[in-house]
């Protein structure tokens, strides 16, 4: 059976895991959340690359056939190093997200929101320009969105939430974008309020869904998968104690997590 | 000359460094911000203790005479382990903060705000009760305050900031506290808006100032200090690249940081 490795700095990647399991319910997955070092979005490219390599080596030791980097920041800065270090295919979320955005836009005016690390790297901007050279890309880091999502302050009718979201998105509205990439795995949790603030004319692109589609393209034609009627094995690992991950994680996965085990990355 | 070691998960401890340098301008200080693993407030006691021991060993290798744990979360959970591991006195910020609060209160109704890790540990609650057994302690974690402070969203006239602060502080107001401990080194940056929301009847206690007073008591009488007219040496180390630390740090220190160097904690 094909085994898919997925890592993220913490719980955010569970939105990618969720999309993946919807598309490929029979897939075996091993998820690693680096909760002892979360978040990656505020850290340098060198540090994020070092952490990403360590995560990948742990998953490699689990015998994975494909690695999904379910963290936008790690996808933005660490893919070349990961591809060089690993013997299996490595898929990030930036390229699929950019592809979906280019398909969705008609005006070519595309917004991207993400962590400081993701936006600062310029990875989405470059990926979008490579696919559509005349695109106008408006990028904005939204550092308060992750803590809002983790606090569960996501109600579109909540005046405080609305105030924060409006402030970050105002410059994107002023640029009259028609497509907005949610370039952080936490942001789908805020989709309701983001959609309301941006209005119905703006298409929201969730990298998770497009990434799941790409994994399906790679694995779906192979006979390495169980029939969709059989549920695959799901393993969850974290680097800090599991309690906080489980509490927030059920909301992100949209269902109940199985057992979550703590692993040490020392020596990897 | 006496050399004081200070560590924090990141920039927040610079508010303690600032109070320390105001009280003891002649002191030699070595500051370590563990920016590659920041924040500590969302992580488990075991992980925070492991990180704290590593920070302390680096500072010990710098030949410090006294260690100030300028992080509330590390002070709340790692002091016993640090005191056992280090041959020099170790001072946290929780005990000084609690002492100042008990001195300030008249009704005995004391509020404490901090990270999830600090509040969850119950360290402030225990320290306050030990000093004043009949105290009524109302504690609340405020996860959005750190990102607000780091974004520089601190203007008391800002409706969004006011909305977030009001939501977190409402239960403390309802309990009619007369003293509020700012139990996180980031929170003094939000002092203006917190004071406005709580009103003039509530005394705000900043652990940093009381910690500086305690260090002065320990070292001030010794002849290990330069005369106040001579400025001590100040060294700054971080575990991630220094750029972000410098940008935010100048605001926290209330002045210009000197050179900031990156160190690796591997092997400590």
XYZ file of C-alpha atoms in Angstrom:
536
model
C 0.000 0.000 0.000
C 1.222 3.522 -0.769
C 2.093 5.481 2.334
C 1.923 9.286 2.255
C 4.039 11.329 4.665
C 2.748 14.780 5.635
C 4.436 17.321 7.843
C 3.579 20.764 9.130
C 4.866 22.997 11.922
C 1.769 22.075 13.938
C -1.955 21.495 13.470
C -2.430 23.642 10.351
C -1.448 20.832 7.976
C -4.478 18.864 9.133
C -6.528 20.960 6.669
C -4.338 19.397 3.936
C -4.664 15.947 5.540
C -8.431 16.450 5.554
C -8.552 17.297 1.833
C -6.250 14.356 1.128
C -8.430 11.879 3.015
C -11.533 13.180 1.255
C -9.877 12.596 -2.113
C -8.119 9.343 -1.190
C -9.903 7.724 1.767
C -7.969 4.504 1.210
C -4.513 6.096 1.526
C -2.175 5.229 4.411
C -0.900 8.474 5.951
C 1.737 9.424 8.511
C 1.358 12.999 9.821
C 4.084 14.806 11.755
C 3.388 18.142 13.504
C 6.551 19.838 14.803
C 4.703 21.313 17.770
C 7.864 21.748 19.853
C 9.123 24.324 17.339
C 5.859 25.789 15.971
C 5.378 28.302 14.308
C 7.633 28.323 11.239
C 6.093 31.472 9.717
C 8.051 33.884 11.885
C 11.409 32.102 11.482
C 14.216 32.402 8.957
C 14.525 30.315 5.796
C 17.684 28.631 7.125
C 16.018 27.566 10.379
C 12.819 26.394 8.644
C 14.909 24.355 6.182
C 16.826 22.708 9.021
C 13.591 21.790 10.827
C 11.967 20.578 7.593
C 14.873 18.234 6.828
C 14.607 16.755 10.293
C 10.849 16.173 9.912
C 11.374 14.609 6.496
C 14.005 12.176 7.809
C 11.648 10.960 10.545
C 8.922 10.348 7.950
C 11.416 8.703 5.598
C 12.231 6.266 8.411
C 8.501 5.397 8.455
C 8.827 4.129 4.894
C 6.802 6.758 3.008
C 6.390 6.695 -0.777
C 5.561 10.388 -1.175
C 6.102 13.456 1.020
C 3.560 16.269 1.206
C 4.943 19.438 2.777
C 1.652 20.694 4.220
C 3.191 23.898 5.574
C 3.205 26.930 3.306
C 6.330 28.425 4.903
C 8.315 25.187 4.541
C 6.964 24.751 0.991
C 8.061 28.288 0.193
C 11.648 27.985 1.453
C 12.691 24.331 1.896
C 11.517 22.367 -1.171
C 14.846 22.314 -3.070
C 16.715 21.043 0.020
C 14.026 18.431 0.713
C 13.991 17.191 -2.885
C 17.760 16.822 -2.813
C 17.728 14.936 0.498
C 14.824 12.544 -0.105
C 14.614 9.527 -2.432
C 10.787 9.895 -2.798
C 8.727 12.574 -4.590
C 8.250 15.762 -2.543
C 5.178 17.930 -3.068
C 4.640 21.383 -1.563
C 1.431 23.415 -1.312
C 2.662 26.603 -3.011
C 2.827 25.353 -6.576
C -0.625 23.659 -6.500
C -2.087 26.796 -4.885
C -0.604 29.038 -7.555
C -1.902 26.749 -10.309
C -5.433 26.835 -8.898
C -5.307 30.637 -8.616
C -4.195 31.114 -12.207
C -7.013 28.837 -13.332
C -9.551 30.793 -11.248
C -8.641 34.393 -12.111
C -10.062 36.209 -15.070
C -8.602 39.703 -14.529
C -5.141 38.374 -13.603
C -5.214 40.422 -10.387
C -4.403 37.857 -7.680
C -4.014 38.344 -3.939
C -1.971 36.104 -1.635
C -2.112 36.079 2.156
C 0.150 34.058 4.447
C 2.681 34.178 7.263
C 5.554 36.671 7.290
C 7.910 33.827 6.246
C 5.791 32.720 3.285
C 5.086 36.228 1.974
C 8.651 37.407 2.619
C 10.054 34.482 0.612
C 8.247 35.663 -2.523
C 7.549 32.006 -3.430
C 3.856 32.477 -4.295
C 4.600 35.654 -6.194
C 7.246 33.815 -8.276
C 5.060 30.738 -8.852
C 2.119 32.888 -10.010
C 4.308 34.980 -12.328
C 5.854 31.840 -13.816
C 2.403 30.498 -14.704
C 0.953 33.830 -15.845
C 3.631 36.468 -16.527
C 1.135 39.368 -16.834
C -0.461 38.644 -13.437
C -0.635 41.473 -10.904
C 0.129 39.875 -7.531
C -0.737 41.636 -4.271
C 0.768 39.854 -1.257
C 0.153 40.513 2.419
C 1.318 38.842 5.646
C -1.459 38.467 8.274
C 0.318 37.515 11.548
C -2.853 37.620 13.684
C -4.793 35.089 11.597
C -3.028 32.027 13.057
C -3.718 32.919 16.710
C -7.305 33.888 15.784
C -7.842 30.453 14.192
C -6.221 28.658 17.138
C -8.332 30.615 19.635
C -11.417 29.578 17.668
C -12.326 33.236 17.074
C -13.708 32.597 13.616
C -17.358 33.676 13.758
C -18.103 36.007 10.800
C -20.547 37.933 13.021
C -17.861 38.612 15.663
C -17.020 42.336 15.505
C -13.476 41.802 16.861
C -12.669 39.101 14.291
C -14.197 41.220 11.547
C -12.058 44.208 12.589
C -8.805 42.250 12.367
C -9.728 40.618 9.053
C -10.878 43.919 7.505
C -7.630 45.640 8.441
C -5.441 43.005 6.786
C -7.592 42.654 3.680
C -8.257 46.357 2.963
C -5.134 46.792 0.766
C -6.125 43.717 -1.273
C -9.639 45.091 -1.803
C -8.163 48.424 -2.881
C -6.188 46.583 -5.580
C -9.407 45.037 -6.950
C -8.159 41.435 -6.974
C -10.589 38.778 -8.274
C -8.826 35.782 -6.688
C -7.302 35.338 -3.239
C -4.933 32.503 -2.296
C -5.231 31.373 1.342
C -1.473 30.787 1.603
C -1.408 29.352 5.113
C -2.960 26.084 6.227
C -4.652 27.831 9.171
C -6.602 30.240 6.995
C -9.315 27.869 5.707
C -10.592 27.955 9.318
C -11.288 31.688 8.719
C -12.767 31.144 5.248
C -16.262 32.304 6.264
C -15.236 35.735 7.489
C -12.615 36.204 4.733
C -15.265 35.430 2.096
C -17.699 37.854 3.697
C -15.160 40.695 3.871
C -13.857 40.162 0.325
C -17.336 39.805 -1.197
C -18.775 37.326 -3.684
C -16.753 38.677 -6.635
C -13.516 37.348 -5.176
C -12.712 33.651 -5.542
C -10.917 32.068 -2.567
C -8.282 29.449 -3.395
C -7.459 26.833 -0.782
C -4.078 25.241 -1.573
C -5.071 22.134 0.396
C -7.714 21.050 -2.119
C -5.452 21.515 -5.136
C -2.613 19.703 -3.366
C -4.919 16.738 -2.692
C -5.841 16.729 -6.372
C -2.150 16.618 -7.357
C -1.460 13.722 -4.961
C -4.434 11.884 -6.481
C -2.972 12.426 -9.952
C 0.374 10.986 -8.836
C -0.982 8.029 -6.873
C -4.511 7.614 -8.154
C -3.491 5.796 -11.312
C -1.117 3.479 -9.473
C -2.340 0.223 -8.039
C -0.701 1.065 -4.725
C -3.989 2.240 -3.246
C -6.662 0.397 -1.372
C -10.166 0.543 -2.852
C -11.891 3.748 -1.643
C -14.263 1.652 0.425
C -11.401 0.566 2.728
C -10.123 3.138 5.193
C -6.343 3.540 5.238
C -4.154 3.541 8.331
C -3.582 6.957 9.874
C -0.664 7.717 12.160
C -0.160 11.031 13.942
C 3.094 12.178 15.520
C 3.984 15.432 17.284
C 7.212 16.709 18.853
C 5.655 18.318 21.954
C 3.126 16.628 24.266
C -0.010 15.773 22.260
C -2.733 17.443 24.405
C -2.873 20.857 22.674
C -2.562 19.311 19.230
C -5.515 17.008 19.858
C -7.683 19.814 21.258
C -7.183 22.164 18.297
C -6.614 19.363 15.774
C -10.105 17.885 15.810
C -11.448 21.252 14.608
C -8.847 21.448 11.830
C -9.344 17.885 10.654
C -13.118 18.237 10.837
C -13.345 14.924 12.624
C -11.747 12.870 15.323
C -7.991 12.325 15.294
C -6.788 8.848 16.108
C -3.992 8.212 18.594
C -1.333 10.927 18.615
C 2.189 9.964 19.703
C 5.098 12.149 20.753
C 8.443 11.640 18.968
C 11.843 13.155 19.589
C 13.753 14.553 16.609
C 17.119 14.302 18.379
C 19.510 12.377 16.182
C 17.654 13.050 12.920
C 32.751 42.828 37.233
C 29.475 41.002 37.844
C 27.977 39.571 34.712
C 24.213 38.982 34.527
C 22.809 36.362 32.170
C 19.255 36.864 30.890
C 17.264 34.582 28.661
C 13.842 34.649 27.093
C 12.114 32.773 24.282
C 12.553 35.859 22.102
C 12.386 39.639 22.294
C 9.956 39.904 25.223
C 12.704 39.646 27.857
C 14.128 42.918 26.586
C 11.508 44.660 28.735
C 13.242 43.008 31.722
C 16.683 43.893 30.320
C 15.461 47.488 29.979
C 14.326 47.683 33.619
C 17.589 46.056 34.684
C 19.749 48.557 32.815
C 17.739 51.449 34.224
C 18.363 50.164 37.742
C 21.948 49.013 37.162
C 23.422 50.883 34.189
C 26.897 49.653 35.106
C 26.031 45.942 34.937
C 27.549 43.647 32.316
C 24.742 41.677 30.668
C 24.531 38.730 28.277
C 21.079 38.326 26.727
C 19.962 35.183 24.913
C 16.715 35.091 22.898
C 15.752 31.578 21.748
C 14.180 32.903 18.554
C 14.511 29.577 16.703
C 12.054 27.993 19.144
C 9.890 30.999 20.152
C 7.220 31.088 21.599
C 7.374 29.074 24.830
C 3.907 30.076 26.021
C 2.086 27.537 23.863
C 4.432 24.628 24.638
C 4.483 21.967 27.350
C 6.345 22.274 30.656
C 8.694 19.435 29.667
C 9.662 21.073 26.369
C 10.061 24.540 27.931
C 12.271 23.059 30.672
C 14.483 21.322 28.106
C 14.879 24.559 26.114
C 15.520 26.579 29.299
C 18.310 24.256 30.426
C 19.966 24.586 27.052
C 19.778 28.400 27.177
C 21.151 28.411 30.719
C 24.131 26.240 29.765
C 25.072 28.613 26.936
C 24.957 31.554 29.343
C 26.871 29.593 31.977
C 29.612 29.093 29.396
C 29.752 32.921 29.128
C 30.764 33.080 32.786
C 27.678 34.665 34.331
C 27.362 35.325 38.069
C 23.566 35.425 38.156
C 20.836 34.156 35.831
C 17.610 36.070 35.261
C 14.900 33.997 33.607
C 13.149 36.864 31.834
C 10.412 34.653 30.405
C 7.272 34.177 32.461
C 6.529 30.740 31.030
C 10.061 29.449 31.751
C 9.944 31.090 35.206
C 6.643 29.355 35.858
C 7.719 25.839 34.911
C 11.533 25.504 34.784
C 12.979 27.246 37.874
C 13.520 24.111 39.998
C 15.388 22.338 37.171
C 17.473 25.445 36.434
C 18.381 25.957 40.093
C 19.485 22.346 40.331
C 21.583 22.532 37.156
C 23.313 25.890 37.678
C 26.047 26.836 40.183
C 24.928 30.524 40.228
C 21.763 32.134 41.669
C 18.723 31.837 39.390
C 15.966 34.441 39.540
C 12.609 34.204 37.780
C 10.022 36.915 37.140
C 7.004 35.192 38.710
C 7.987 35.499 42.370
C 8.975 39.206 42.125
C 5.755 39.928 40.195
C 3.638 38.196 42.827
C 5.414 40.100 45.608
C 4.753 43.439 43.927
C 1.090 42.541 43.422
C 0.550 41.588 47.047
C 2.150 44.880 48.090
C -0.077 46.842 45.689
C -3.485 45.277 46.387
C -5.776 46.498 49.124
C -8.864 44.331 48.476
C -6.825 41.164 47.913
C -8.596 40.617 44.579
C -5.719 40.156 42.113
C -5.828 39.444 38.376
C -3.067 37.744 36.384
C -2.793 37.646 32.601
C -0.186 35.693 30.632
C 0.391 33.012 28.012
C -1.480 29.701 28.050
C 1.669 28.040 29.446
C 2.111 30.514 32.309
C -1.551 30.588 33.338
C -1.952 26.837 32.891
C 1.017 26.159 35.192
C -0.726 27.914 38.083
C 2.635 29.370 39.176
C 1.408 32.946 39.715
C -1.729 31.703 41.457
C 0.436 29.610 43.856
C 2.976 32.407 44.464
C 0.207 34.916 45.242
C -1.588 32.509 47.595
C 1.686 31.724 49.388
C 2.240 35.421 50.091
C -1.378 36.236 50.908
C -3.495 33.156 51.632
C -6.824 35.052 51.549
C -6.157 36.534 48.097
C -8.765 35.951 45.382
C -6.804 35.323 42.185
C -8.440 35.595 38.758
C -6.173 34.293 35.992
C -6.667 34.504 32.238
C -4.563 33.508 29.234
C -4.523 36.119 26.427
C -3.004 34.374 23.372
C -3.559 37.314 21.001
C -1.613 39.853 23.083
C 1.837 38.635 21.953
C 1.101 38.901 18.213
C -0.612 42.278 18.801
C 2.516 43.587 20.552
C 4.823 42.171 17.871
C 2.681 43.685 15.088
C 2.958 47.046 16.871
C -0.853 47.236 17.168
C -0.755 48.942 20.546
C -2.514 52.283 20.045
C -5.171 52.743 22.785
C -7.351 54.607 20.260
C -7.304 51.688 17.815
C -10.791 50.106 17.776
C -9.478 46.667 16.750
C -6.885 46.585 19.532
C -9.455 47.830 22.016
C -11.886 45.082 20.951
C -9.356 42.293 21.560
C -8.195 43.739 24.893
C -11.759 44.293 26.132
C -12.744 40.719 25.341
C -9.866 39.220 27.314
C -10.184 41.595 30.264
C -13.978 41.554 30.685
C -13.976 38.545 33.095
C -11.302 40.277 35.234
C -13.368 43.454 35.399
C -16.411 41.416 36.374
C -14.423 40.032 39.330
C -13.650 43.584 40.542
C -9.886 43.074 40.877
C -7.871 46.051 42.138
C -4.474 44.829 40.893
C -3.481 43.202 37.610
C -0.167 41.394 37.035
C 1.148 41.668 33.468
C 2.459 38.102 33.549
C 4.147 38.087 30.149
C 7.123 40.188 29.119
C 5.323 41.300 25.966
C 2.421 42.870 27.824
C 4.118 46.082 29.038
C 4.056 47.076 25.330
C 0.242 47.052 25.635
C 0.206 48.834 29.008
C -1.508 51.966 27.659
C -4.574 50.191 26.310
C -4.741 47.712 29.222
C -4.706 50.623 31.689
C -7.428 52.417 29.760
C -9.693 49.370 29.610
C -9.190 48.436 33.281
C -9.626 52.005 34.522
C -7.680 54.046 37.049
C -8.848 51.995 40.047
C -6.797 49.000 38.934
C -3.056 48.974 39.595
C -0.934 47.350 36.874
C 2.067 45.355 38.066
C 4.979 44.894 35.691
C 7.133 41.962 36.849
C 10.137 43.425 35.017
C 10.497 46.377 37.385
C 10.262 44.270 40.532
C 12.715 41.730 39.106
C 15.215 44.519 38.442
C 14.754 45.664 42.042
C 15.521 42.143 43.310
C 18.670 41.895 41.173
C 19.767 45.257 42.560
C 19.265 43.947 46.084
C 21.408 40.889 45.344
C 24.181 42.678 43.463
C 23.810 46.307 44.481
C 25.532 45.901 47.811
C 28.410 43.899 46.332
C 31.507 45.595 45.006
C 31.210 43.599 41.798
C 29.551 46.490 39.969
C 30.991 49.367 38.010
C 30.069 52.857 39.205
C 26.708 53.836 37.657
C 28.468 56.445 35.544
C 30.236 53.713 33.555
C 28.153 51.799 31.054
C 28.480 47.997 31.285
C 29.132 45.665 28.377
C 26.033 44.327 26.675
C 26.013 41.187 24.575
C 23.014 39.934 22.633
C 22.638 36.405 21.250
C 19.766 34.786 19.362
C 19.252 31.274 17.969
C 17.634 32.279 14.664
C 18.976 34.929 12.269
C 19.048 38.307 14.082
C 17.071 40.511 11.629
C 13.565 40.084 13.094
C 14.856 40.301 16.669
C 16.584 43.610 15.951
C 13.546 45.108 14.207
C 11.113 44.330 17.034
C 13.742 44.481 19.784
C 14.524 48.181 19.557
C 10.897 48.909 20.431
C 10.977 46.514 23.387
C 14.268 47.771 24.748
C 13.239 51.382 24.234
C 16.575 52.131 22.655
C 19.097 50.793 20.219
C 20.350 47.234 20.598
C 24.053 46.689 20.104
C 25.392 43.927 17.874
C 23.261 40.788 17.901
C 24.964 37.467 17.155
C 23.474 34.119 16.200
C 24.474 31.073 18.264
C 23.695 27.400 17.824
C 22.472 25.448 20.841
C 23.489 22.091 19.355
C 25.650 20.255 21.846
C 24.381 22.160 24.920
